[in-house]
XYZ file of C-alpha atoms in Angstrom:
178
model
C 61.606 -22.513 0.773
C 58.431 -23.532 2.573
C 54.798 -23.133 1.500
C 51.776 -22.751 3.717
C 48.201 -22.999 2.481
C 45.350 -21.292 4.249
C 41.680 -21.672 3.283
C 39.468 -18.671 3.864
C 35.715 -19.082 3.841
C 33.950 -15.894 2.754
C 30.310 -15.436 3.713
C 27.718 -12.824 2.780
C 25.969 -11.802 5.995
C 24.817 -8.390 4.793
C 21.116 -8.139 3.951
C 19.917 -6.278 0.873
C 18.873 -2.661 1.128
C 15.145 -2.562 0.435
C 13.759 0.460 -1.336
C 10.022 0.306 -1.901
C 7.079 2.511 -2.755
C 5.645 4.103 0.366
C 2.127 4.304 -1.116
C 0.451 2.439 -3.949
C -3.073 2.171 -5.330
C -4.728 -0.986 -6.655
C -8.107 -1.338 -8.373
C -10.325 -4.389 -8.152
C -11.141 -6.380 -11.290
C -14.510 -7.722 -12.491
C -14.433 -10.542 -9.942
C -13.888 -8.173 -7.009
C -10.254 -9.110 -6.440
C -6.782 -7.909 -7.326
C -3.309 -9.384 -6.901
C -0.507 -6.983 -6.021
C 2.781 -8.533 -7.127
C 5.829 -7.921 -4.961
C 8.077 -6.728 -7.787
C 5.721 -3.814 -8.470
C 6.538 -2.463 -4.998
C 10.292 -2.465 -5.629
C 11.729 1.017 -6.129
C 15.435 0.258 -6.484
C 16.291 -2.444 -3.941
C 19.953 -3.471 -4.143
C 22.468 -5.901 -2.655
C 26.266 -5.949 -2.612
C 26.310 -9.433 -4.113
C 23.182 -10.801 -5.746
C 19.459 -10.200 -5.250
C 17.465 -13.398 -5.349
C 13.727 -12.735 -4.899
C 10.952 -10.460 -3.696
C 7.812 -11.303 -1.711
C 4.928 -9.528 -0.025
C 2.363 -10.197 2.685
C -0.496 -8.289 4.260
C 0.090 -7.095 7.807
C -3.573 -7.758 8.717
C -3.199 -11.372 7.519
C -6.054 -11.011 5.016
C -8.774 -11.258 7.644
C -11.109 -8.768 5.910
C -11.158 -10.924 2.781
C -11.460 -14.253 4.589
C -8.351 -15.743 3.031
C -5.308 -16.345 5.201
C -2.272 -14.333 4.191
C 0.253 -15.135 6.901
C 3.132 -16.135 4.627
C 5.302 -14.155 2.260
C 4.234 -14.855 -1.325
C 4.854 -13.464 -4.786
C 1.636 -11.421 -4.478
C -0.874 -10.151 -1.909
C -4.627 -10.459 -2.535
C -7.212 -7.738 -1.985
C -11.013 -7.885 -2.184
C -14.209 -5.827 -1.992
C -14.038 -5.583 1.793
C -10.761 -3.640 1.446
C -12.268 -0.862 -0.700
C -11.761 2.545 0.860
C -9.229 1.235 3.367
C -5.486 1.594 3.488
C -3.938 -1.839 3.975
C -0.331 -2.134 5.136
C 1.855 -4.760 3.468
C 5.422 -5.879 4.056
C 7.720 -6.020 1.040
C 10.673 -8.393 1.529
C 13.826 -8.811 -0.564
C 16.187 -11.795 -0.247
C 19.708 -12.076 -1.518
C 21.278 -15.232 -2.927
C 22.584 -16.261 0.510
C 19.263 -16.041 2.377
C 19.741 -12.610 3.926
C 16.635 -10.451 3.777
C 15.307 -7.035 4.592
C 11.812 -5.510 4.729
C 9.991 -2.274 4.155
C 6.327 -1.371 4.543
C 3.923 -0.048 1.914
C 0.479 1.536 2.310
C -1.933 0.075 -0.249
C -5.114 1.954 -1.072
C -7.750 -0.363 -2.552
C -10.235 1.108 -5.030
C -13.263 -0.170 -6.911
C -13.478 1.799 -10.151
C -16.104 -0.393 -11.805
C -19.608 1.035 -11.388
C -22.596 -1.220 -10.856
C -25.051 -1.707 -13.712
C -28.751 -1.656 -13.025
C -31.572 -2.885 -15.250
C -34.999 -1.525 -14.379
C -38.284 -3.363 -14.850
C -40.491 -2.276 -17.729
C -42.858 0.672 -17.408
C -46.483 -0.191 -16.606
C -49.858 1.501 -16.703
C -52.260 1.284 -13.762
C -55.830 2.421 -13.274
C -56.376 5.790 -11.659
C -58.709 4.049 -9.190
C -55.773 2.340 -7.417
C -55.020 3.952 -4.105
C -51.520 5.374 -4.478
C -50.755 5.755 -0.763
C -50.822 1.981 -0.212
C -49.431 0.960 -3.592
C -46.651 -1.655 -3.382
C -44.322 -0.705 -6.224
C -42.292 -3.913 -5.922
C -45.237 -5.801 -7.462
C -44.254 -4.160 -10.770
C -40.922 -5.944 -10.684
C -37.548 -5.597 -9.060
C -34.446 -4.300 -10.748
C -31.586 -6.609 -11.642
C -27.990 -5.555 -11.311
C -24.411 -6.647 -11.818
C -21.265 -5.537 -10.038
C -17.939 -6.886 -8.893
C -18.710 -6.047 -5.247
C -21.631 -5.487 -2.946
C -24.511 -3.366 -4.230
C -27.228 -1.482 -2.423
C -30.434 -0.601 -4.256
C -32.314 2.512 -3.181
C -35.723 3.528 -4.406
C -37.307 6.969 -4.641
C -40.892 7.594 -5.753
C -41.780 10.843 -7.516
C -45.544 11.321 -7.710
C -46.581 13.653 -10.561
C -50.295 12.826 -10.524
C -53.184 15.252 -10.095
C -56.123 15.011 -7.644
C -57.740 12.439 -9.936
C -54.619 10.220 -9.783
C -53.898 10.864 -13.457
C -50.319 11.535 -14.462
C -46.936 9.953 -14.099
C -45.338 8.202 -11.133
C -41.595 7.796 -11.449
C -39.845 5.015 -9.589
C -36.161 5.964 -9.449
C -33.936 2.958 -8.661
C -30.276 3.549 -7.894
C -27.513 0.942 -7.545
C -24.524 1.974 -5.430
C -21.455 -0.086 -4.508
C -18.829 0.594 -1.860
C -16.528 2.203 -4.425
């Protein structure tokens, strides 16, 4: 009787099958940023052997937000400049042997936090002041808070009579890009 021994090296060269959300929505936090973690994009990715990790990166490399995002990471960052846009990201899954596969996800970025505006106090002026040349900013400017960029608009409603007696309303509105 004779015996022969043969060693067989088995390798996994098959990448995982990535299944990811096609569309997702993220909302900015109080600091005007949000992190979208890769595992939240997974929708049933599988591998014949063993899944190892997930990662994500922005396809636009984060240029709108001024932070480089050229590498796959555990999360992708979004900022105020992304609000209202659809940003494409790449979701990547690796198996235990380094094989990987990708899929793309559309991310809609929203700002659901409204700005807060604080108006200056009401004032009384003499009816002898000429209303047509009155600079209303001398009565104070509003203050505001928001997680993103705010624009202040002003509207004047003149409810005075021919003697300049009555009420002038200064309507100040704070609007952000959300």
